[in-house]
Amino acid sequence: MSSEDGEGPPKRGLAGPAPDERPHPTGRRNDQGIRIDPEAEARHEPRRAVFSALVEDEPGVLSRIAGLISRRQFNIESLTVGPTTVDGHSRITMVVEETEPDIDQIEKQLGKLKPVITVGELDDDAVRTELVLLKVAGDEPDKVHAITDMYDGQTLDAGAETITVQLTGDEQKIDDAIDAFRQFGIIEIARTGYTALARGNQATAPGEKPGTADEPTRPTNTQ
């Protein structure tokens, strides 16, 4: 059988360009197999985000949150947890450093966990502080005490061989204090990471009612 114009056999296969003429996507794939556009990825620089979450006190709630973050290849810089004004609830403050799309995903995924009542990112002007315990060599106690006073710290233990001090403040103050204590020889250090609250009457977590012991309203999931 010839083609309609009588010039040879009919063409077979799907219409369109040949395989080597078709466009080929570029960019690597992530761990979930999703292709990443290198230009789009380059536009997002990592930044630090501080999340505050109200959670129900259930066994394993911290491991569930940490597991959720680690499964998605995100890194937790610090995580603190403590009681709130509502019995049976705790506040978790978590610091991550990721790109903007990843930060958005972290907030959305945390909000889907059952023990999480509400979660949100804190504004840059939130009140943030952390605590550090430093154990240093006690060879020069007068100088150690002078540095402790300079950074509004407190001596918790002083012996013939070691001195342990407590410091609180923002990250820059803590970093500066640690550098100042290095001259004495830091033996051990324990650092909590940030804990934080929003300023004024602004809710630290969405739906929270500052200044009361009322239970916060769990946001409706519209996704």
PDB file of C-alpha atoms in Angstrom:
ATOM      1  CA  MET A   1       0.000   0.000   0.000  1.00  0.00           C
ATOM      2  CA  SER A   2       1.297   3.437  -0.863  1.00  0.00           C
ATOM      3  CA  SER A   3       0.765   6.762   0.870  1.00  0.00           C
ATOM      4  CA  GLU A   4      -1.901   9.142  -0.392  1.00  0.00           C
ATOM      5  CA  ASP A   5       0.578  11.085  -2.503  1.00  0.00           C
ATOM      6  CA  GLY A   6       1.913   7.848  -3.981  1.00  0.00           C
ATOM      7  CA  GLU A   7       5.486   8.518  -2.792  1.00  0.00           C
ATOM      8  CA  GLY A   8       6.325   5.462  -0.703  1.00  0.00           C
ATOM      9  CA  PRO A   9       4.909   3.633   2.294  1.00  0.00           C
ATOM     10  CA  PRO A  10       2.920   5.499   4.968  1.00  0.00           C
ATOM     11  CA  LYS A  11       4.759   6.873   8.028  1.00  0.00           C
ATOM     12  CA  ARG A  12       4.107   5.049  11.243  1.00  0.00           C
ATOM     13  CA  GLY A  13       4.318   6.164  14.900  1.00  0.00           C
ATOM     14  CA  LEU A  14       3.153   9.230  16.767  1.00  0.00           C
ATOM     15  CA  ALA A  15       3.359  12.642  15.206  1.00  0.00           C
ATOM     16  CA  GLY A  16       5.922  15.045  16.619  1.00  0.00           C
ATOM     17  CA  PRO A  17       9.667  15.644  16.772  1.00  0.00           C
ATOM     18  CA  ALA A  18      12.158  12.826  16.878  1.00  0.00           C
ATOM     19  CA  PRO A  19      13.453  11.755  20.325  1.00  0.00           C
ATOM     20  CA  ASP A  20      16.740  13.617  19.927  1.00  0.00           C
ATOM     21  CA  GLU A  21      14.845  16.774  18.923  1.00  0.00           C
ATOM     22  CA  ARG A  22      12.595  16.833  21.982  1.00  0.00           C
ATOM     23  CA  PRO A  23      13.397  19.123  24.956  1.00  0.00           C
ATOM     24  CA  HIS A  24      15.119  17.399  27.866  1.00  0.00           C
ATOM     25  CA  PRO A  25      14.613  18.712  31.428  1.00  0.00           C
ATOM     26  CA  THR A  26      17.691  19.724  33.362  1.00  0.00           C
ATOM     27  CA  GLY A  27      18.451  19.713  37.065  1.00  0.00           C
ATOM     28  CA  ARG A  28      18.952  17.055  39.676  1.00  0.00           C
ATOM     29  CA  ARG A  29      16.294  15.178  41.616  1.00  0.00           C
ATOM     30  CA  ASN A  30      15.857  15.325  45.378  1.00  0.00           C
ATOM     31  CA  ASP A  31      15.444  12.334  47.693  1.00  0.00           C
ATOM     32  CA  GLN A  32      11.744  12.112  46.837  1.00  0.00           C
ATOM     33  CA  GLY A  33      12.506  11.896  43.117  1.00  0.00           C
ATOM     34  CA  ILE A  34      11.238  15.403  42.387  1.00  0.00           C
ATOM     35  CA  ARG A  35      13.291  17.261  39.804  1.00  0.00           C
ATOM     36  CA  ILE A  36      14.778  20.519  41.102  1.00  0.00           C
ATOM     37  CA  ASP A  37      15.079  23.485  38.787  1.00  0.00           C
ATOM     38  CA  PRO A  38      18.627  24.771  39.413  1.00  0.00           C
ATOM     39  CA  GLU A  39      17.659  28.370  38.619  1.00  0.00           C
ATOM     40  CA  ALA A  40      14.685  28.278  40.974  1.00  0.00           C
ATOM     41  CA  GLU A  41      16.737  26.596  43.665  1.00  0.00           C
ATOM     42  CA  ALA A  42      19.458  29.236  43.398  1.00  0.00           C
ATOM     43  CA  ARG A  43      16.977  32.027  44.095  1.00  0.00           C
ATOM     44  CA  HIS A  44      16.300  30.764  47.633  1.00  0.00           C
ATOM     45  CA  GLU A  45      19.018  31.439  50.166  1.00  0.00           C
ATOM     46  CA  PRO A  46      18.802  29.683  53.549  1.00  0.00           C
ATOM     47  CA  ARG A  47      17.628  31.765  56.477  1.00  0.00           C
ATOM     48  CA  ARG A  48      17.029  31.107  60.142  1.00  0.00           C
ATOM     49  CA  ALA A  49      13.448  30.613  61.286  1.00  0.00           C
ATOM     50  CA  VAL A  50      12.150  30.269  64.851  1.00  0.00           C
ATOM     51  CA  PHE A  51       8.912  28.302  65.279  1.00  0.00           C
ATOM     52  CA  SER A  52       6.716  28.230  68.357  1.00  0.00           C
ATOM     53  CA  ALA A  53       4.305  25.318  68.698  1.00  0.00           C
ATOM     54  CA  LEU A  54       1.741  24.466  71.346  1.00  0.00           C
ATOM     55  CA  VAL A  55       1.456  20.707  71.715  1.00  0.00           C
ATOM     56  CA  GLU A  56      -0.524  18.252  73.773  1.00  0.00           C
ATOM     57  CA  ASP A  57       1.504  16.390  76.385  1.00  0.00           C
ATOM     58  CA  GLU A  58       1.544  12.929  74.871  1.00  0.00           C
ATOM     59  CA  PRO A  59       4.217  10.214  75.063  1.00  0.00           C
ATOM     60  CA  GLY A  60       6.601  10.508  72.137  1.00  0.00           C
ATOM     61  CA  VAL A  61       5.498  13.953  70.922  1.00  0.00           C
ATOM     62  CA  LEU A  62       9.086  15.213  70.694  1.00  0.00           C
ATOM     63  CA  SER A  63      10.263  12.133  68.814  1.00  0.00           C
ATOM     64  CA  ARG A  64       7.379  12.519  66.354  1.00  0.00           C
ATOM     65  CA  ILE A  65       8.293  16.125  65.629  1.00  0.00           C
ATOM     66  CA  ALA A  66      12.016  15.385  65.352  1.00  0.00           C
ATOM     67  CA  GLY A  67      11.294  12.369  63.156  1.00  0.00           C
ATOM     68  CA  LEU A  68       9.088  14.406  60.834  1.00  0.00           C
ATOM     69  CA  ILE A  69      11.844  16.982  60.333  1.00  0.00           C
ATOM     70  CA  SER A  70      14.647  14.461  59.871  1.00  0.00           C
ATOM     71  CA  ARG A  71      12.701  12.341  57.361  1.00  0.00           C
ATOM     72  CA  ARG A  72      12.480  15.364  55.102  1.00  0.00           C
ATOM     73  CA  GLN A  73      16.207  16.055  55.345  1.00  0.00           C
ATOM     74  CA  PHE A  74      15.735  19.255  57.359  1.00  0.00           C
ATOM     75  CA  ASN A  75      18.116  20.129  60.181  1.00  0.00           C
ATOM     76  CA  ILE A  76      17.038  21.303  63.645  1.00  0.00           C
ATOM     77  CA  GLU A  77      19.526  23.796  65.088  1.00  0.00           C
ATOM     78  CA  SER A  78      17.918  23.801  68.530  1.00  0.00           C
ATOM     79  CA  LEU A  79      14.732  22.672  70.235  1.00  0.00           C
ATOM     80  CA  THR A  80      13.414  23.574  73.686  1.00  0.00           C
ATOM     81  CA  VAL A  81      10.232  22.457  75.414  1.00  0.00           C
ATOM     82  CA  GLY A  82       8.449  23.459  78.615  1.00  0.00           C
ATOM     83  CA  PRO A  83       5.030  23.811  80.275  1.00  0.00           C
ATOM     84  CA  THR A  84       2.541  26.580  79.511  1.00  0.00           C
ATOM     85  CA  THR A  85      -0.315  28.200  81.450  1.00  0.00           C
ATOM     86  CA  VAL A  86      -2.623  25.391  80.268  1.00  0.00           C
ATOM     87  CA  ASP A  87      -2.415  22.040  82.045  1.00  0.00           C
ATOM     88  CA  GLY A  88      -1.560  19.251  79.634  1.00  0.00           C
ATOM     89  CA  HIS A  89       0.009  21.568  77.062  1.00  0.00           C
ATOM     90  CA  SER A  90       3.658  22.362  76.351  1.00  0.00           C
ATOM     91  CA  ARG A  91       5.400  24.965  74.257  1.00  0.00           C
ATOM     92  CA  ILE A  92       8.088  23.899  71.816  1.00  0.00           C
ATOM     93  CA  THR A  93      10.519  26.448  70.385  1.00  0.00           C
ATOM     94  CA  MET A  94      12.413  25.142  67.376  1.00  0.00           C
ATOM     95  CA  VAL A  95      15.112  26.841  65.301  1.00  0.00           C
ATOM     96  CA  VAL A  96      15.888  25.740  61.741  1.00  0.00           C
ATOM     97  CA  GLU A  97      17.943  27.206  58.912  1.00  0.00           C
ATOM     98  CA  GLU A  98      16.472  26.353  55.521  1.00  0.00           C
ATOM     99  CA  THR A  99      15.300  27.968  52.292  1.00  0.00           C
ATOM    100  CA  GLU A 100      11.975  29.803  52.155  1.00  0.00           C
ATOM    101  CA  PRO A 101      10.049  26.928  50.471  1.00  0.00           C
ATOM    102  CA  ASP A 102      11.428  24.456  53.020  1.00  0.00           C
ATOM    103  CA  ILE A 103      10.489  26.695  55.950  1.00  0.00           C
ATOM    104  CA  ASP A 104       6.961  26.892  54.570  1.00  0.00           C
ATOM    105  CA  GLN A 105       6.851  23.100  54.287  1.00  0.00           C
ATOM    106  CA  ILE A 106       8.093  22.629  57.847  1.00  0.00           C
ATOM    107  CA  GLU A 107       5.282  24.797  59.209  1.00  0.00           C
ATOM    108  CA  LYS A 108       2.642  23.009  57.133  1.00  0.00           C
ATOM    109  CA  GLN A 109       3.872  19.529  58.045  1.00  0.00           C
ATOM    110  CA  LEU A 110       4.109  20.348  61.751  1.00  0.00           C
ATOM    111  CA  GLY A 111       0.547  21.664  61.686  1.00  0.00           C
ATOM    112  CA  LYS A 112      -0.688  18.291  60.434  1.00  0.00           C
ATOM    113  CA  LEU A 113       0.659  16.324  63.404  1.00  0.00           C
ATOM    114  CA  LYS A 114      -2.097  15.341  65.809  1.00  0.00           C
ATOM    115  CA  PRO A 115      -0.338  16.405  69.054  1.00  0.00           C
ATOM    116  CA  VAL A 116       0.340  19.877  67.593  1.00  0.00           C
ATOM    117  CA  ILE A 117      -2.407  22.295  68.572  1.00  0.00           C
ATOM    118  CA  THR A 118      -1.024  25.294  66.720  1.00  0.00           C
ATOM    119  CA  VAL A 119       2.311  26.343  65.237  1.00  0.00           C
ATOM    120  CA  GLY A 120       3.709  29.492  63.652  1.00  0.00           C
ATOM    121  CA  GLU A 121       6.927  31.294  62.855  1.00  0.00           C
ATOM    122  CA  LEU A 122       7.945  34.084  65.215  1.00  0.00           C
ATOM    123  CA  ASP A 123       8.588  37.602  63.951  1.00  0.00           C
ATOM    124  CA  ASP A 124      12.127  38.959  63.963  1.00  0.00           C
ATOM    125  CA  ASP A 125      11.334  41.263  66.916  1.00  0.00           C
ATOM    126  CA  ALA A 126      10.221  38.428  69.212  1.00  0.00           C
ATOM    127  CA  VAL A 127      11.839  38.208  72.638  1.00  0.00           C
ATOM    128  CA  ARG A 128      14.458  35.463  72.303  1.00  0.00           C
ATOM    129  CA  THR A 129      16.904  34.186  74.863  1.00  0.00           C
ATOM    130  CA  GLU A 130      18.949  31.116  75.627  1.00  0.00           C
ATOM    131  CA  LEU A 131      20.851  29.726  78.584  1.00  0.00           C
ATOM    132  CA  VAL A 132      24.349  28.283  78.746  1.00  0.00           C
ATOM    133  CA  LEU A 133      26.276  26.569  81.528  1.00  0.00           C
ATOM    134  CA  LEU A 134      30.063  26.808  81.321  1.00  0.00           C
ATOM    135  CA  LYS A 135      32.574  24.850  83.365  1.00  0.00           C
ATOM    136  CA  VAL A 136      36.045  26.389  83.182  1.00  0.00           C
ATOM    137  CA  ALA A 137      39.367  25.782  84.896  1.00  0.00           C
ATOM    138  CA  GLY A 138      39.565  27.466  88.294  1.00  0.00           C
ATOM    139  CA  ASP A 139      43.207  28.577  88.174  1.00  0.00           C
ATOM    140  CA  GLU A 140      42.250  32.272  87.924  1.00  0.00           C
ATOM    141  CA  PRO A 141      39.019  32.670  89.918  1.00  0.00           C
ATOM    142  CA  ASP A 142      39.145  36.475  90.148  1.00  0.00           C
ATOM    143  CA  LYS A 143      39.381  36.830  86.360  1.00  0.00           C
ATOM    144  CA  VAL A 144      36.626  34.249  85.833  1.00  0.00           C
ATOM    145  CA  HIS A 145      34.323  36.125  88.205  1.00  0.00           C
ATOM    146  CA  ALA A 146      35.121  39.413  86.449  1.00  0.00           C
ATOM    147  CA  ILE A 147      34.124  37.996  83.045  1.00  0.00           C
ATOM    148  CA  THR A 148      31.002  36.481  84.622  1.00  0.00           C
ATOM    149  CA  ASP A 149      29.955  39.884  85.993  1.00  0.00           C
ATOM    150  CA  MET A 150      30.741  41.556  82.673  1.00  0.00           C
ATOM    151  CA  TYR A 151      28.135  39.371  80.948  1.00  0.00           C
ATOM    152  CA  ASP A 152      25.601  39.515  83.822  1.00  0.00           C
ATOM    153  CA  GLY A 153      26.207  35.866  84.593  1.00  0.00           C
ATOM    154  CA  GLN A 154      25.970  33.895  87.801  1.00  0.00           C
ATOM    155  CA  THR A 155      28.495  31.605  89.470  1.00  0.00           C
ATOM    156  CA  LEU A 156      26.770  28.315  90.299  1.00  0.00           C
ATOM    157  CA  ASP A 157      29.720  26.335  91.586  1.00  0.00           C
ATOM    158  CA  ALA A 158      33.292  27.286  92.517  1.00  0.00           C
ATOM    159  CA  GLY A 159      35.950  24.833  93.592  1.00  0.00           C
ATOM    160  CA  ALA A 160      39.682  24.544  93.687  1.00  0.00           C
ATOM    161  CA  GLU A 161      39.846  23.087  90.164  1.00  0.00           C
ATOM    162  CA  THR A 162      36.732  24.253  88.291  1.00  0.00           C
ATOM    163  CA  ILE A 163      34.179  27.071  88.215  1.00  0.00           C
ATOM    164  CA  THR A 164      30.705  26.680  86.691  1.00  0.00           C
ATOM    165  CA  VAL A 165      28.818  29.777  85.555  1.00  0.00           C
ATOM    166  CA  GLN A 166      25.395  30.412  84.096  1.00  0.00           C
ATOM    167  CA  LEU A 167      24.735  32.956  81.336  1.00  0.00           C
ATOM    168  CA  THR A 168      21.538  34.037  79.622  1.00  0.00           C
ATOM    169  CA  GLY A 169      20.882  36.332  76.682  1.00  0.00           C
ATOM    170  CA  ASP A 170      20.607  36.499  72.936  1.00  0.00           C
ATOM    171  CA  GLU A 171      22.811  34.462  70.643  1.00  0.00           C
ATOM    172  CA  GLN A 172      25.396  37.196  70.049  1.00  0.00           C
ATOM    173  CA  LYS A 173      25.856  37.843  73.762  1.00  0.00           C
ATOM    174  CA  ILE A 174      26.262  34.125  74.469  1.00  0.00           C
ATOM    175  CA  ASP A 175      28.783  33.726  71.623  1.00  0.00           C
ATOM    176  CA  ASP A 176      30.813  36.689  72.868  1.00  0.00           C
ATOM    177  CA  ALA A 177      30.804  35.377  76.437  1.00  0.00           C
ATOM    178  CA  ILE A 178      31.955  31.920  75.358  1.00  0.00           C
ATOM    179  CA  ASP A 179      34.843  33.494  73.438  1.00  0.00           C
ATOM    180  CA  ALA A 180      35.812  35.490  76.531  1.00  0.00           C
ATOM    181  CA  PHE A 181      35.860  32.368  78.722  1.00  0.00           C
ATOM    182  CA  ARG A 182      38.084  30.400  76.317  1.00  0.00           C
ATOM    183  CA  GLN A 183      41.197  31.987  77.828  1.00  0.00           C
ATOM    184  CA  PHE A 184      40.611  30.007  81.023  1.00  0.00           C
ATOM    185  CA  GLY A 185      40.031  26.696  79.276  1.00  0.00           C
ATOM    186  CA  ILE A 186      36.419  25.551  78.807  1.00  0.00           C
ATOM    187  CA  ILE A 187      36.051  22.049  80.235  1.00  0.00           C
ATOM    188  CA  GLU A 188      32.348  21.469  79.535  1.00  0.00           C
ATOM    189  CA  ILE A 189      29.480  23.433  78.030  1.00  0.00           C
ATOM    190  CA  ALA A 190      25.702  22.942  77.905  1.00  0.00           C
ATOM    191  CA  ARG A 191      23.646  25.263  75.728  1.00  0.00           C
ATOM    192  CA  THR A 192      19.858  25.220  75.532  1.00  0.00           C
ATOM    193  CA  GLY A 193      19.145  27.014  72.269  1.00  0.00           C
ATOM    194  CA  TYR A 194      16.449  29.649  71.895  1.00  0.00           C
ATOM    195  CA  THR A 195      13.251  29.930  73.820  1.00  0.00           C
ATOM    196  CA  ALA A 196      11.041  32.815  72.717  1.00  0.00           C
ATOM    197  CA  LEU A 197       7.794  34.726  73.080  1.00  0.00           C
ATOM    198  CA  ALA A 198       6.134  37.329  70.881  1.00  0.00           C
ATOM    199  CA  ARG A 199       6.162  40.924  72.116  1.00  0.00           C
ATOM    200  CA  GLY A 200       3.190  42.666  73.702  1.00  0.00           C
ATOM    201  CA  ASN A 201      -0.290  41.256  73.163  1.00  0.00           C
ATOM    202  CA  GLN A 202       0.685  39.504  69.956  1.00  0.00           C
ATOM    203  CA  ALA A 203       0.039  35.758  70.109  1.00  0.00           C
ATOM    204  CA  THR A 204       3.242  33.717  70.119  1.00  0.00           C
ATOM    205  CA  ALA A 205       1.483  30.855  68.324  1.00  0.00           C
ATOM    206  CA  PRO A 206      -1.608  31.295  66.104  1.00  0.00           C
ATOM    207  CA  GLY A 207      -4.828  31.134  68.113  1.00  0.00           C
ATOM    208  CA  GLU A 208      -3.085  31.503  71.473  1.00  0.00           C
ATOM    209  CA  LYS A 209      -4.549  33.959  73.964  1.00  0.00           C
ATOM    210  CA  PRO A 210      -1.687  35.745  75.774  1.00  0.00           C
ATOM    211  CA  GLY A 211      -2.247  36.622  79.410  1.00  0.00           C
ATOM    212  CA  THR A 212      -4.894  33.958  80.036  1.00  0.00           C
ATOM    213  CA  ALA A 213      -5.005  30.281  80.817  1.00  0.00           C
ATOM    214  CA  ASP A 214      -7.663  29.676  78.209  1.00  0.00           C
ATOM    215  CA  GLU A 215      -7.125  26.810  75.825  1.00  0.00           C
ATOM    216  CA  PRO A 216      -6.076  28.129  72.392  1.00  0.00           C
ATOM    217  CA  THR A 217      -8.300  27.568  69.422  1.00  0.00           C
ATOM    218  CA  ARG A 218      -7.028  24.835  67.142  1.00  0.00           C
ATOM    219  CA  PRO A 219      -6.863  26.327  63.610  1.00  0.00           C
ATOM    220  CA  THR A 220      -9.043  24.757  60.968  1.00  0.00           C
ATOM    221  CA  ASN A 221      -6.999  22.845  58.387  1.00  0.00           C
ATOM    222  CA  THR A 222      -8.136  24.124  55.018  1.00  0.00           C
ATOM    223  CA  GLN A 223      -5.718  22.068  52.959  1.00  0.00           C
TER     224      GLN A 223
END
